[in-house]
CSV table of C-alpha atoms in Angstrom, one decimal:
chain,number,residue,atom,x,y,z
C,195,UNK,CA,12.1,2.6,10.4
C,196,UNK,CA,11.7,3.7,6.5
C,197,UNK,CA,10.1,6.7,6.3
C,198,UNK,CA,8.5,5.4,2.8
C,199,UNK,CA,6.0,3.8,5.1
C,200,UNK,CA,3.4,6.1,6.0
C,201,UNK,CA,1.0,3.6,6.9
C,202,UNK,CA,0.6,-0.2,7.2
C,203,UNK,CA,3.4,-2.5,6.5
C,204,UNK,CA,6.3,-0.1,8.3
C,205,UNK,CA,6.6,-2.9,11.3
C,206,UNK,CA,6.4,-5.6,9.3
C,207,UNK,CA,8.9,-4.5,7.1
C,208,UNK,CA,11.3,-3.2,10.2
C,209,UNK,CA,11.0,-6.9,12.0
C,210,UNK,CA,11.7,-8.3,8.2
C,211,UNK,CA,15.4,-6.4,8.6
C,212,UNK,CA,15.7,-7.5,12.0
C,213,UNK,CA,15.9,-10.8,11.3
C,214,UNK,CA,18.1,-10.5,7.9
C,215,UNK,CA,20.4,-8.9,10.6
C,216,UNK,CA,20.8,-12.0,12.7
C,217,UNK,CA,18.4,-10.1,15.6
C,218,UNK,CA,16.3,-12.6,17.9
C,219,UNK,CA,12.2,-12.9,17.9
C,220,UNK,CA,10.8,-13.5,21.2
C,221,UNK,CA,7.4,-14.5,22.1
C,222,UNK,CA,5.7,-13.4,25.6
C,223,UNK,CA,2.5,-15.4,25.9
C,224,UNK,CA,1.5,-13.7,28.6
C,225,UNK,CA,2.0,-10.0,27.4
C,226,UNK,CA,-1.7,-8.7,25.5
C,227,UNK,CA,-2.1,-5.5,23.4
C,228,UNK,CA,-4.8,-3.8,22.8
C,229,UNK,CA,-5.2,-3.0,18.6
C,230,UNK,CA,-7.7,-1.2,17.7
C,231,UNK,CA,-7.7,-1.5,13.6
C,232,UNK,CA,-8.3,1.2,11.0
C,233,UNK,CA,-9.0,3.8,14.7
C,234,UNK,CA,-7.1,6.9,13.5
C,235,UNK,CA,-7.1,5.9,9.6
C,236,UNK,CA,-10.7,5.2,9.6
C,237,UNK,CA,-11.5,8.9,10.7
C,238,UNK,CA,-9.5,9.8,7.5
C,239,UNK,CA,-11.3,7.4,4.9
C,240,UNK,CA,-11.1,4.4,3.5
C,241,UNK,CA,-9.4,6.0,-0.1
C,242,UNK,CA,-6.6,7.2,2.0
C,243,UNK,CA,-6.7,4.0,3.3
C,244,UNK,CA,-6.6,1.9,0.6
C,245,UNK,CA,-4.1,3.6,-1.0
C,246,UNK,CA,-1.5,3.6,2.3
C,247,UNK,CA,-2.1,-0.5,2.0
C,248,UNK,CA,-1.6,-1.0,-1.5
C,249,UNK,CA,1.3,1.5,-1.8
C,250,UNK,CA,3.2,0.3,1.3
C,251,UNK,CA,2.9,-3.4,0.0
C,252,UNK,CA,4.1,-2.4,-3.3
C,253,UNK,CA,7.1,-0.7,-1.8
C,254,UNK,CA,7.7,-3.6,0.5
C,255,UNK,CA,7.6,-6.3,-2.4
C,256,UNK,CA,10.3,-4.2,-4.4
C,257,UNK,CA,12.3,-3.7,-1.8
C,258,UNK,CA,12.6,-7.0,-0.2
C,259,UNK,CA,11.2,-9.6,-2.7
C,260,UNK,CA,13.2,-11.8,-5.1
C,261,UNK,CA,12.7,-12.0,-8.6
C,262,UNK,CA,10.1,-14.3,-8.9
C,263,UNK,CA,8.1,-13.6,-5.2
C,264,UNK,CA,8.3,-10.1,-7.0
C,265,UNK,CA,6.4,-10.8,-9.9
C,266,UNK,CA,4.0,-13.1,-8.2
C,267,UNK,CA,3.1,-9.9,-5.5
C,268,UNK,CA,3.0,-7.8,-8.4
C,269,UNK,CA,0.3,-9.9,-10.8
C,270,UNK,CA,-1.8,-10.5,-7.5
C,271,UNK,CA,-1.6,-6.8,-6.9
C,272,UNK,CA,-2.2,-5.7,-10.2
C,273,UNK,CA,-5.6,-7.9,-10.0
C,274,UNK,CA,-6.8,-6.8,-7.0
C,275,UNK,CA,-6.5,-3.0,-8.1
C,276,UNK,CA,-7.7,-3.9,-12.0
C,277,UNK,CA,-10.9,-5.5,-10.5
C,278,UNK,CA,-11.2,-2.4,-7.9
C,279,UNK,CA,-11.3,-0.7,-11.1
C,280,UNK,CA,-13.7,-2.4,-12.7
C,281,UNK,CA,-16.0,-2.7,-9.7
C,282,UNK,CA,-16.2,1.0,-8.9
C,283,UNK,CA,-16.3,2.3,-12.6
C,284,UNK,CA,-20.0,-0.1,-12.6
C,285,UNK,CA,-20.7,1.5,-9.2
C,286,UNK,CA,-19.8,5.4,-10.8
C,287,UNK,CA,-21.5,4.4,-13.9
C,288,UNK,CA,-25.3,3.4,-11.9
C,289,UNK,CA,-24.4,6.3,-9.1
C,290,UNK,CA,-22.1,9.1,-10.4
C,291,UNK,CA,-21.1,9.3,-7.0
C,292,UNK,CA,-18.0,11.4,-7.0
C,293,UNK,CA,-16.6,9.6,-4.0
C,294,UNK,CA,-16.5,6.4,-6.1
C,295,UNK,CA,-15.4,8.3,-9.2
C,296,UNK,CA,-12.0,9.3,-6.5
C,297,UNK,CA,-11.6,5.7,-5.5
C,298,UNK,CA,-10.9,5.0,-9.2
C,299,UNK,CA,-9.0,7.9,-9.8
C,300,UNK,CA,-6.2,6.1,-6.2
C,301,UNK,CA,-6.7,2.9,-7.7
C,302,UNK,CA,-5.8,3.5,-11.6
C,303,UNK,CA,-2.6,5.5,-10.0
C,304,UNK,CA,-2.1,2.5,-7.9
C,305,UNK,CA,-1.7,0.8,-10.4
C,306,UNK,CA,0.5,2.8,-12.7
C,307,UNK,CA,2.5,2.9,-9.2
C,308,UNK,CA,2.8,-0.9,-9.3
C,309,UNK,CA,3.7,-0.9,-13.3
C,310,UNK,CA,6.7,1.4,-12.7
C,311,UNK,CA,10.4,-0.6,-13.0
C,312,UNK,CA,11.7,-1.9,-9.3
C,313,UNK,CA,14.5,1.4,-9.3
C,314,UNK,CA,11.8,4.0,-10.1
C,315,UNK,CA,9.2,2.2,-7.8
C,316,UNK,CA,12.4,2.6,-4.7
C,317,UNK,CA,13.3,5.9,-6.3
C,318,UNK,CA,9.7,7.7,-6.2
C,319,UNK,CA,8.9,6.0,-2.7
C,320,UNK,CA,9.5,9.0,-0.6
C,321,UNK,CA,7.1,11.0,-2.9
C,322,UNK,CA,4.1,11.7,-1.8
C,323,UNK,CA,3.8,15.1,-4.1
C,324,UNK,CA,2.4,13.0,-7.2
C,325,UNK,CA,-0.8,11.9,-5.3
C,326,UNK,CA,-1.7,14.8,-2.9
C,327,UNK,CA,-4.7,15.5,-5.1
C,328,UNK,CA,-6.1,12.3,-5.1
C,329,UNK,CA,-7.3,13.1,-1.9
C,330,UNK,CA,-8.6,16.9,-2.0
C,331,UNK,CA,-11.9,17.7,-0.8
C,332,UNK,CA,-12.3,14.5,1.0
């Protein structure tokens, strides 16, 4: 599995390379597991979370989307982090909560994240360094 996956998207983007390798899918009805979502993130919080699911999807887009697919996941992305933005600055301006103030602080470098060219996005995916204070004190 790629290591640039922390969290979220690592199995979807290991079945993805399966299957561009000629491997067979098989489905067992009968099997059942047991997924209990967000169990050992949740205790971490939802910034970390956030920014595992936005930054794994980003890598997974530039790694494995065409052209065009890419451009697409990157507008849609952009939105959804823009209007993040926008949402919690109102929140941080009515609250000064400093939580909310450090869920804008992931998002905005989320963002710059998704900005980046596709060979520095792939280059910088194994670093982790850049954001380790985002998450400080939480």
């Amino acid at each position: 599995m790629d290591e640039a996956f922390f969290l979220y998207e690592e199995e979807t983007e290991w079945q993805y390379r399966m299957n561009k390798a000629g491997w067979a899918s098989m489905i067992f009805p009968e099997s059942k597991v047991v997924h209990n979502h967000h169990s050992s993130s949740g205790k971490i919080g939802q910034i970390f979370v956030h920014f595992h699911e936005f930054r794994s999807r980003i890598i997974f887009s530039n790694k494995h989307d065409r052209l065009l697919k890419r451009i697409i996941r990157k507008t849609m992305i952009f939105e959804a982090l823009i209007l993040r933005i926008i949402f919690n600055s109102l929140k941080y301006l009515f609250s000064g909560n400093v939580k909310v103030k450090r869920k804008i602080k992931v998002f905005y470098a989320l963002l710059k994240f998704n900005l980046r060219p596709r060979n520095r996005i792939l280059q910088d995916r194994f670093s982790f360094a850049n954001y380790q204070g985002l998450f400080e004190g939480h």
